[in-house]
Short mmCIF file of C-alpha atoms (C1' of nucleotides) and ligand atoms in Angstrom, two decimals:
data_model
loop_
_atom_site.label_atom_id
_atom_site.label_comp_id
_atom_site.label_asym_id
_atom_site.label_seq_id
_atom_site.Cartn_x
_atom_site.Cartn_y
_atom_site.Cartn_z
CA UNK A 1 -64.00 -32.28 -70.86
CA UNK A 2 -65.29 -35.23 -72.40
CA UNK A 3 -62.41 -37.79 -70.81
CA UNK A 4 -63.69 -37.16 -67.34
CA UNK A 5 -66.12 -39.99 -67.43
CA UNK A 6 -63.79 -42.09 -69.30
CA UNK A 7 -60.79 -41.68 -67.08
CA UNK A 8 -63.31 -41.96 -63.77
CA UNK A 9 -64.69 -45.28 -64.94
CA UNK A 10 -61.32 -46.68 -65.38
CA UNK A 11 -60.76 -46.05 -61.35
CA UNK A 12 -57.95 -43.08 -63.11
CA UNK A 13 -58.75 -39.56 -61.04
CA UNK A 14 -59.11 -37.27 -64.24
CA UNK A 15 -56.11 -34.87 -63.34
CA UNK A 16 -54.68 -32.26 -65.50
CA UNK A 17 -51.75 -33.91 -67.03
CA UNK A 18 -53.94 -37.27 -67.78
CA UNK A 19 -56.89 -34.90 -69.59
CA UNK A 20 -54.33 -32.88 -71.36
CA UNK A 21 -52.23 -36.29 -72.93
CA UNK A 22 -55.89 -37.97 -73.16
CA UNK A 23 -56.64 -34.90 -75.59
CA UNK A 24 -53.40 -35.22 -77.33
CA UNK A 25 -53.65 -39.30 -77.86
CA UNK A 26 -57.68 -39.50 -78.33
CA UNK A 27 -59.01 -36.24 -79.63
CA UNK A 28 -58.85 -36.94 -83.31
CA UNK A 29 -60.16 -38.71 -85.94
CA UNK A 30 -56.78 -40.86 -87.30
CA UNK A 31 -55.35 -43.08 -84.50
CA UNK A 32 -51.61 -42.98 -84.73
CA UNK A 33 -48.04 -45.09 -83.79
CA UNK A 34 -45.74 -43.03 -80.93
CA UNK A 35 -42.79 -43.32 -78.54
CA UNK A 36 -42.30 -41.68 -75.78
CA UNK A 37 -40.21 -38.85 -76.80
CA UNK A 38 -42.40 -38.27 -79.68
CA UNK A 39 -45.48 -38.35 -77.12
CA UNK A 40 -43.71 -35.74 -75.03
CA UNK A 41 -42.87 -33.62 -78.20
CA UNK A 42 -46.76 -33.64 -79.54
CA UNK A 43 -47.84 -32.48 -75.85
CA UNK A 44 -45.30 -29.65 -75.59
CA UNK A 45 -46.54 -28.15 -78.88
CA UNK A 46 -50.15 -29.05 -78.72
CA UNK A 47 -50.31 -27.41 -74.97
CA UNK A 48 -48.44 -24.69 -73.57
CA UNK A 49 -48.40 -26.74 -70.41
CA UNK A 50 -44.98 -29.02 -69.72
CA UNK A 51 -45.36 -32.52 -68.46
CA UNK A 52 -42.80 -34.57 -66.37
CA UNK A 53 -41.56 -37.35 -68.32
CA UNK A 54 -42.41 -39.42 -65.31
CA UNK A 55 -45.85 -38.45 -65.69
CA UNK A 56 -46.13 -39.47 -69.54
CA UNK A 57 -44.44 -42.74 -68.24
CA UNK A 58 -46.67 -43.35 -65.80
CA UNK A 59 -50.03 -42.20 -67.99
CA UNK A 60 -48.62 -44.13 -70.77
CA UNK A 61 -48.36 -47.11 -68.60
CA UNK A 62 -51.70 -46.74 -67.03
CA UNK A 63 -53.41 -46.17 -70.58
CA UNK A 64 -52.02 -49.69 -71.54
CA UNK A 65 -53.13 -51.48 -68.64
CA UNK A 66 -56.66 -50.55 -68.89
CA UNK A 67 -57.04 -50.78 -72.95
CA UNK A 68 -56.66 -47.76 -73.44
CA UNK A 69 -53.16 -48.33 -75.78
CA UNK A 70 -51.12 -51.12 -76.99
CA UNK A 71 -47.69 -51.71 -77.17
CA UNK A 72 -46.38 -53.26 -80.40
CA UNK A 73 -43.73 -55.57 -80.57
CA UNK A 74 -40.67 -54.18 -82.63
CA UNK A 75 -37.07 -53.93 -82.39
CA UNK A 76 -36.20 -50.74 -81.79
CA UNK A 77 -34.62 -48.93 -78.89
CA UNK A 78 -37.70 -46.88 -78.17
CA UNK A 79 -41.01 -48.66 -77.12
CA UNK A 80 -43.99 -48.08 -79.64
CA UNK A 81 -47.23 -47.24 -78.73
CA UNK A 82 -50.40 -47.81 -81.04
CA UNK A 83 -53.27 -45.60 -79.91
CA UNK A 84 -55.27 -47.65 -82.45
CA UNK A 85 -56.33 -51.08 -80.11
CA UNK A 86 -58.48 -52.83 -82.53
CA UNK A 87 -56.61 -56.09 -83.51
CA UNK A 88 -54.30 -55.27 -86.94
CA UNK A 89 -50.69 -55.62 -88.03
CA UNK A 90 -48.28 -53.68 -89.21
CA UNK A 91 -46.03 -52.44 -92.04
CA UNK A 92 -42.41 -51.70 -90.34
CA UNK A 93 -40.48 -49.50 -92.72
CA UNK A 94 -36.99 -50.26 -92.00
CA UNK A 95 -35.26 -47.04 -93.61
CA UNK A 96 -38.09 -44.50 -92.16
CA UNK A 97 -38.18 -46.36 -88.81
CA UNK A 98 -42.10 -45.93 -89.06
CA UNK A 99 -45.42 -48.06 -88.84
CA UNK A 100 -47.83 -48.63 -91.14
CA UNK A 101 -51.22 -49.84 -90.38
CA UNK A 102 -52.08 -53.38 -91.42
CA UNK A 103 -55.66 -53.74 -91.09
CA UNK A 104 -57.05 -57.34 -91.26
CA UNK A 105 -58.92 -57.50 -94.53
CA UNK A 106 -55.46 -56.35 -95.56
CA UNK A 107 -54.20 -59.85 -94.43
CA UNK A 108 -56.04 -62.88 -95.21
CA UNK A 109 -56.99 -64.86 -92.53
CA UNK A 110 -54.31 -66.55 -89.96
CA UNK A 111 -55.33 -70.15 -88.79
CA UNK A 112 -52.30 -71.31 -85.95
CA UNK A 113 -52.43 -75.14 -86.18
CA UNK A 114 -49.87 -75.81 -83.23
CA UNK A 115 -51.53 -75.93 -79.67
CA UNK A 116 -49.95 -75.45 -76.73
CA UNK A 117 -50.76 -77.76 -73.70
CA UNK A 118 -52.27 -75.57 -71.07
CA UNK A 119 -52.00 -72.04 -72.89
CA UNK A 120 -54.55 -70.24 -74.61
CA UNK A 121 -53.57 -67.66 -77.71
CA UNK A 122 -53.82 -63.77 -76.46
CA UNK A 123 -53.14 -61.73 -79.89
CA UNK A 124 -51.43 -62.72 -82.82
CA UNK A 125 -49.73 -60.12 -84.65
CA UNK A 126 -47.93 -60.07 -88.24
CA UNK A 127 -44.61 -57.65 -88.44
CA UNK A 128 -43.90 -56.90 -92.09
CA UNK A 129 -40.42 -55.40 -92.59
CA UNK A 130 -40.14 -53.55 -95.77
CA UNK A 131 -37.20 -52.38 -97.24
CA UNK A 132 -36.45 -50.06 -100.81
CA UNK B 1 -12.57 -76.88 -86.50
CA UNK B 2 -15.39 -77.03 -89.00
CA UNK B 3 -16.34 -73.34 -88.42
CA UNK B 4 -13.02 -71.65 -89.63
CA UNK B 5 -14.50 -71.84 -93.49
CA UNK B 6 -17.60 -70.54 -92.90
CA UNK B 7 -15.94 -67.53 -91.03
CA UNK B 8 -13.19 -67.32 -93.68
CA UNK B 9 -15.72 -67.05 -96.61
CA UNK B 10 -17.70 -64.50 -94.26
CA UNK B 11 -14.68 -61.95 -94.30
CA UNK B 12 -14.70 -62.54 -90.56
CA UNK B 13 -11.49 -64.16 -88.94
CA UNK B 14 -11.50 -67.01 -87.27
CA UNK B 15 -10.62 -66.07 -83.72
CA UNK B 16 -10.95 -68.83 -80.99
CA UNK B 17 -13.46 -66.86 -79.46
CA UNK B 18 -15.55 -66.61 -82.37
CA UNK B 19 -14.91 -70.40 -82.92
CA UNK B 20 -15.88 -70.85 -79.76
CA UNK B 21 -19.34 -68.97 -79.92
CA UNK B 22 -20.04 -70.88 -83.33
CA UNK B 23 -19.39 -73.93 -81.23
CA UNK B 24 -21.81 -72.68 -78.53
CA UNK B 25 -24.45 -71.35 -81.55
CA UNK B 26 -23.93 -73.82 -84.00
CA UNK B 27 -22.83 -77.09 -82.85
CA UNK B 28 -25.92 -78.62 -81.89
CA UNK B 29 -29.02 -80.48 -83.70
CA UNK B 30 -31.82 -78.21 -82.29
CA UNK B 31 -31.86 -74.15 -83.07
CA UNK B 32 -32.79 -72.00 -79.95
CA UNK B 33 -33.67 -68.61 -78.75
CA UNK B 34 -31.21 -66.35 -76.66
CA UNK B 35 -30.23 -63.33 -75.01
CA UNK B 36 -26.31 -61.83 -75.04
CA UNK B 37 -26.75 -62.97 -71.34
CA UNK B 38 -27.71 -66.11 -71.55
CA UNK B 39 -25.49 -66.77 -74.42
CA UNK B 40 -23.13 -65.60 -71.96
CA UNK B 41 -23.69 -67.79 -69.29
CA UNK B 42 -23.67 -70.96 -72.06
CA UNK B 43 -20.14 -69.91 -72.91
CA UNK B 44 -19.11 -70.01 -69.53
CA UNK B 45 -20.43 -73.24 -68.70
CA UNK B 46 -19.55 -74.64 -72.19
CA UNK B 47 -16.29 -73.47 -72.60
CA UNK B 48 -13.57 -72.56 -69.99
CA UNK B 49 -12.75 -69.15 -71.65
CA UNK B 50 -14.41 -65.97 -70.87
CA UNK B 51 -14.73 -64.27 -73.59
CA UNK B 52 -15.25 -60.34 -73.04
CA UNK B 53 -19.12 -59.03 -72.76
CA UNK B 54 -18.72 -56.57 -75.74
CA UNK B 55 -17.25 -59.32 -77.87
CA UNK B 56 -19.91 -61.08 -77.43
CA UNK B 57 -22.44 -58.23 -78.71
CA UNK B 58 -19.76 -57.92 -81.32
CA UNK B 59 -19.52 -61.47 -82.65
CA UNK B 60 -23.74 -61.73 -82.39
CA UNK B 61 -24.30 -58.58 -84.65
CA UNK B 62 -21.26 -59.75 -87.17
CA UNK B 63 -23.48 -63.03 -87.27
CA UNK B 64 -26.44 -61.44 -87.62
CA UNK B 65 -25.72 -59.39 -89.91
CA UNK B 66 -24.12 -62.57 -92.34
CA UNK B 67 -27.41 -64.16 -91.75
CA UNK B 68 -26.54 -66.75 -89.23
CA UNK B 69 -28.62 -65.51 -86.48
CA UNK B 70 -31.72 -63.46 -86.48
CA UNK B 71 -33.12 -61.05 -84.46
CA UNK B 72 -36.88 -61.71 -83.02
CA UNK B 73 -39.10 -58.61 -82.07
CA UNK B 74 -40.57 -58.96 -79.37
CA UNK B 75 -41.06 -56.18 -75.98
CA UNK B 76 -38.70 -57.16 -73.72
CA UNK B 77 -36.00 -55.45 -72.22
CA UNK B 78 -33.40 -57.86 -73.19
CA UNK B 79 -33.10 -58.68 -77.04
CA UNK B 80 -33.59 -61.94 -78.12
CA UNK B 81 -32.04 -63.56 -80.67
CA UNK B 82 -33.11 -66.90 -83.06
CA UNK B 83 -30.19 -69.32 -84.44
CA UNK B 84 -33.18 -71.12 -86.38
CA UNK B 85 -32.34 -68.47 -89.42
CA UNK B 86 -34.90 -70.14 -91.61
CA UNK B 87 -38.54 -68.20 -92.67
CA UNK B 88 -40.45 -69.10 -89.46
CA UNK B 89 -42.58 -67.46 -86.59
CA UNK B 90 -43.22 -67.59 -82.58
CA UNK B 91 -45.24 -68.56 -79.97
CA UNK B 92 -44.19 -66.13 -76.86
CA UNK B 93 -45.21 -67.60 -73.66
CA UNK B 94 -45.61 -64.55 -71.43
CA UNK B 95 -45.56 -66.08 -68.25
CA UNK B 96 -42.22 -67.77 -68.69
CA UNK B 97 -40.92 -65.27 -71.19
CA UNK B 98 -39.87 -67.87 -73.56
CA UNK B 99 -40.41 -68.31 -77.47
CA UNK B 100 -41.51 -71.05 -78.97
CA UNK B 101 -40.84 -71.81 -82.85
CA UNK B 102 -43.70 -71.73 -85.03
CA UNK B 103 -42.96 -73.53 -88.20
CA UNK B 104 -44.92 -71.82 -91.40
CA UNK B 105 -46.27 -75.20 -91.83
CA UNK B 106 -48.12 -74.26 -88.42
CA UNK B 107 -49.34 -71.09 -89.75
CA UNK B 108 -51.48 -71.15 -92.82
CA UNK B 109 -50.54 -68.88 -96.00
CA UNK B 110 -50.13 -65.53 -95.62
CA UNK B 111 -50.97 -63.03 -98.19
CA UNK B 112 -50.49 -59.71 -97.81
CA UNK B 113 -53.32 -57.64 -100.08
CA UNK B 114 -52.19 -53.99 -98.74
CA UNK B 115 -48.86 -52.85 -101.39
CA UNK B 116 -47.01 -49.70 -100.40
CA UNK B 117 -45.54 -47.15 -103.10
CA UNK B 118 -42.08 -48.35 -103.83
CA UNK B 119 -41.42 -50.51 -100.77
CA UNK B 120 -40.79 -54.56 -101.11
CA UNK B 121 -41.60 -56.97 -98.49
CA UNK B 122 -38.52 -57.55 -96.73
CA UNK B 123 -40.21 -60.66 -94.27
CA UNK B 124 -43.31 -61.63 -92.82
CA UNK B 125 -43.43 -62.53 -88.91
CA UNK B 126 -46.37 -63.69 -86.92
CA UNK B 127 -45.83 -63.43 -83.23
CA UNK B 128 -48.75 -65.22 -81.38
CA UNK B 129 -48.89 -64.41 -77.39
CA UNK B 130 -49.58 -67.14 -74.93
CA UNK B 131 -51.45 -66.34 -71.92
CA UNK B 132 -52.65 -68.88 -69.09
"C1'" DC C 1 -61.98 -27.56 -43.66
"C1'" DA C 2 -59.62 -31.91 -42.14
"C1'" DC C 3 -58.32 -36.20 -43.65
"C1'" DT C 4 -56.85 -39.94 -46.77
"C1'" DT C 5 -55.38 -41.61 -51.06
"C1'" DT C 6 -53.62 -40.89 -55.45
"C1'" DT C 7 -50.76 -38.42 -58.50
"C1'" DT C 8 -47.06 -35.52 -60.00
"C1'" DT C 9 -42.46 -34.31 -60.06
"C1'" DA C 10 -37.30 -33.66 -60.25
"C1'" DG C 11 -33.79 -36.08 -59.83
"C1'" DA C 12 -31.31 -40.42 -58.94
"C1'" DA C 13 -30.72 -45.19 -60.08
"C1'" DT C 14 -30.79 -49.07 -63.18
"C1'" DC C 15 -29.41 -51.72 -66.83
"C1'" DA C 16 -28.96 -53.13 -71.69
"C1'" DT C 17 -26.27 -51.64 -75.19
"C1'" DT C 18 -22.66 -49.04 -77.59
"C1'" DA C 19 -18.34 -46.42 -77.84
"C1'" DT C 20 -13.39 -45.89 -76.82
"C1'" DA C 21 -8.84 -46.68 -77.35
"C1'" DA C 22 -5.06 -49.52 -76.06
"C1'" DA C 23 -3.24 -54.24 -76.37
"C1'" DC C 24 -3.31 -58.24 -79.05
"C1'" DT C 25 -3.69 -61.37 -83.14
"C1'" DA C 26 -4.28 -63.11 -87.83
"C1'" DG C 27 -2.86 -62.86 -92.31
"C1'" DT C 28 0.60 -61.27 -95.59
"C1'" DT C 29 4.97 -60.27 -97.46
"C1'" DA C 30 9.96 -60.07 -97.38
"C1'" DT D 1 11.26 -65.67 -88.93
"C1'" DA D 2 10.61 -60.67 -88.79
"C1'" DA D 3 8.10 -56.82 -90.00
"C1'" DC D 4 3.94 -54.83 -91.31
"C1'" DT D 5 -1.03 -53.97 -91.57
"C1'" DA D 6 -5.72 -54.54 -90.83
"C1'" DG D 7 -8.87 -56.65 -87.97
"C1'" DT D 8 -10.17 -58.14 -83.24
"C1'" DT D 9 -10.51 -58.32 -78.28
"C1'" DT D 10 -10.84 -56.24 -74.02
"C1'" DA D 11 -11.71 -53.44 -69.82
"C1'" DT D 12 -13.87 -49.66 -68.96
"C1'" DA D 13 -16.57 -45.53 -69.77
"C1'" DA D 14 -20.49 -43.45 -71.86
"C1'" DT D 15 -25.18 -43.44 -73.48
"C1'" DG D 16 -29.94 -43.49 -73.20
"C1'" DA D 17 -34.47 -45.49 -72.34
"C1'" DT D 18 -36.88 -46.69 -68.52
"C1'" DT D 19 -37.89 -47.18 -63.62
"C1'" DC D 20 -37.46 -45.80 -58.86
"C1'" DT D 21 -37.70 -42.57 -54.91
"C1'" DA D 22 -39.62 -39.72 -51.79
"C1'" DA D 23 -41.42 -35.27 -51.07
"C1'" DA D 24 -44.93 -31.93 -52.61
"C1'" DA D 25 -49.33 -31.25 -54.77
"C1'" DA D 26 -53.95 -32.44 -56.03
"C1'" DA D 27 -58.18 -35.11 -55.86
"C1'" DG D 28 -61.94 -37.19 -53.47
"C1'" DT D 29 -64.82 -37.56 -49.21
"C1'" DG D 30 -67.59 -36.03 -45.52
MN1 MN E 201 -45.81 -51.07 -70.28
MN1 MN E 202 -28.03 -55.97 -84.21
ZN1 ZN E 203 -51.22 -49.72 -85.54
ZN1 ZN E 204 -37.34 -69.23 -83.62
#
DNA sequence: CACTTTTTTAGAATCATTATAAACTAGTTA
DNA sequence: TAACTAGTTTATAATGATTCTAAAAAAGTG
């Protein structure tokens, strides 16, 4: 399996469950936007193999902490997950409830003129709602 | 009471306790950002009433939804809400948890380049992270 | 294998939010 | 003012995403 390495560098034991949702999130070419449930849906039909939803939790989590994922900010009930963790923006399409991919040539380029004493700017992220 | 028009002309009746959450919201020189429980806790101290938790969610979404109070996305578990209802963006501190307003005049033009099919551009919304 | 640490798991707990449905109130008309 | 209706408030229950718990299983080490 070719997330062994990954997983051991990370200080993550490479155990069933975390190869099997590392397959389901990593192995392929598109990089895509989830929630949880969805997650849990994709492994169910992708393996034959069922997953506590503590466990996708928990890998979910662990993913996010070392990189691996990011979480992007949106109102919705449901947390979204981005499996694509190069800086972009989104799209948010209000009537499909889904995210686009923004990438940064798509935006031109953001300049924050406010400082603030003692604080140092993390990400900045654009959110563009679009509606019918 | 200087909020019974606005509610009148909003198709919403002016009960005391949504006069008194205008009052709370509204009846001030600076805007701020809130959750349901801390607006909660500024009725309390503000007013001697208590007004009922779910009429509180109530009376925010009416007021939302008439445009007097805005919704910011942002991951947290608690929802946060804007009464600063003009185009604008935020600073989120993650240490403290708190937002700070970002006036567009702070944030250079932004020009979206990527179109999609049939959709319009509903808003734009920068949210810029704030780490030590 | 023996031993330790990490991980998985089912189920319980938490907690923000929404739903329910009965009591109350504002606005309207007689 | 009384009667009527639609809208609102309220306490409480229900919902649902997420986190917690603690016991069993698996991984790593020698
Ligand atoms: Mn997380
Ligand atoms: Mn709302
Ligand atoms: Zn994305
Ligand atoms: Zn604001």
């Amino acid at each position: 399996m070719k997330y062994i390495e990954k997983l051991r560098n990370s200080g993550l034991r490479p155990t069933k469950q975390r190869l099997q949702i590392c397959d389901v999130l990593f192995n392929t070419d598109k990089t895509f936007h989830f929630t949880i449930n969805e997650l849990e849906q994709k492994i169910k039909k992708q393996t034959n193999s069922k997953i506590s939803l503590a466990t996708v939790y928990n890998t979910v989590h662990a993913f996010e902490k070392k990189g691996y994922l990011k979480q992007i900010p949106i109102n919705s009930s449901e947390t979204y997950f981005d499996t694509n963790v190069t800086d972009h923006h989104h799209f948010y399409d209000l009537k499909e409830e889904k995210l686009i991919d923004l990438e940064n040539s798509d935006v031109g380029p953001i300049n924050i003129l406010k400082k603030i004493n003692g604080k140092k700017i993390k990400s900045v992220e654009v959110l563009v709602k679009l509606e019918e």
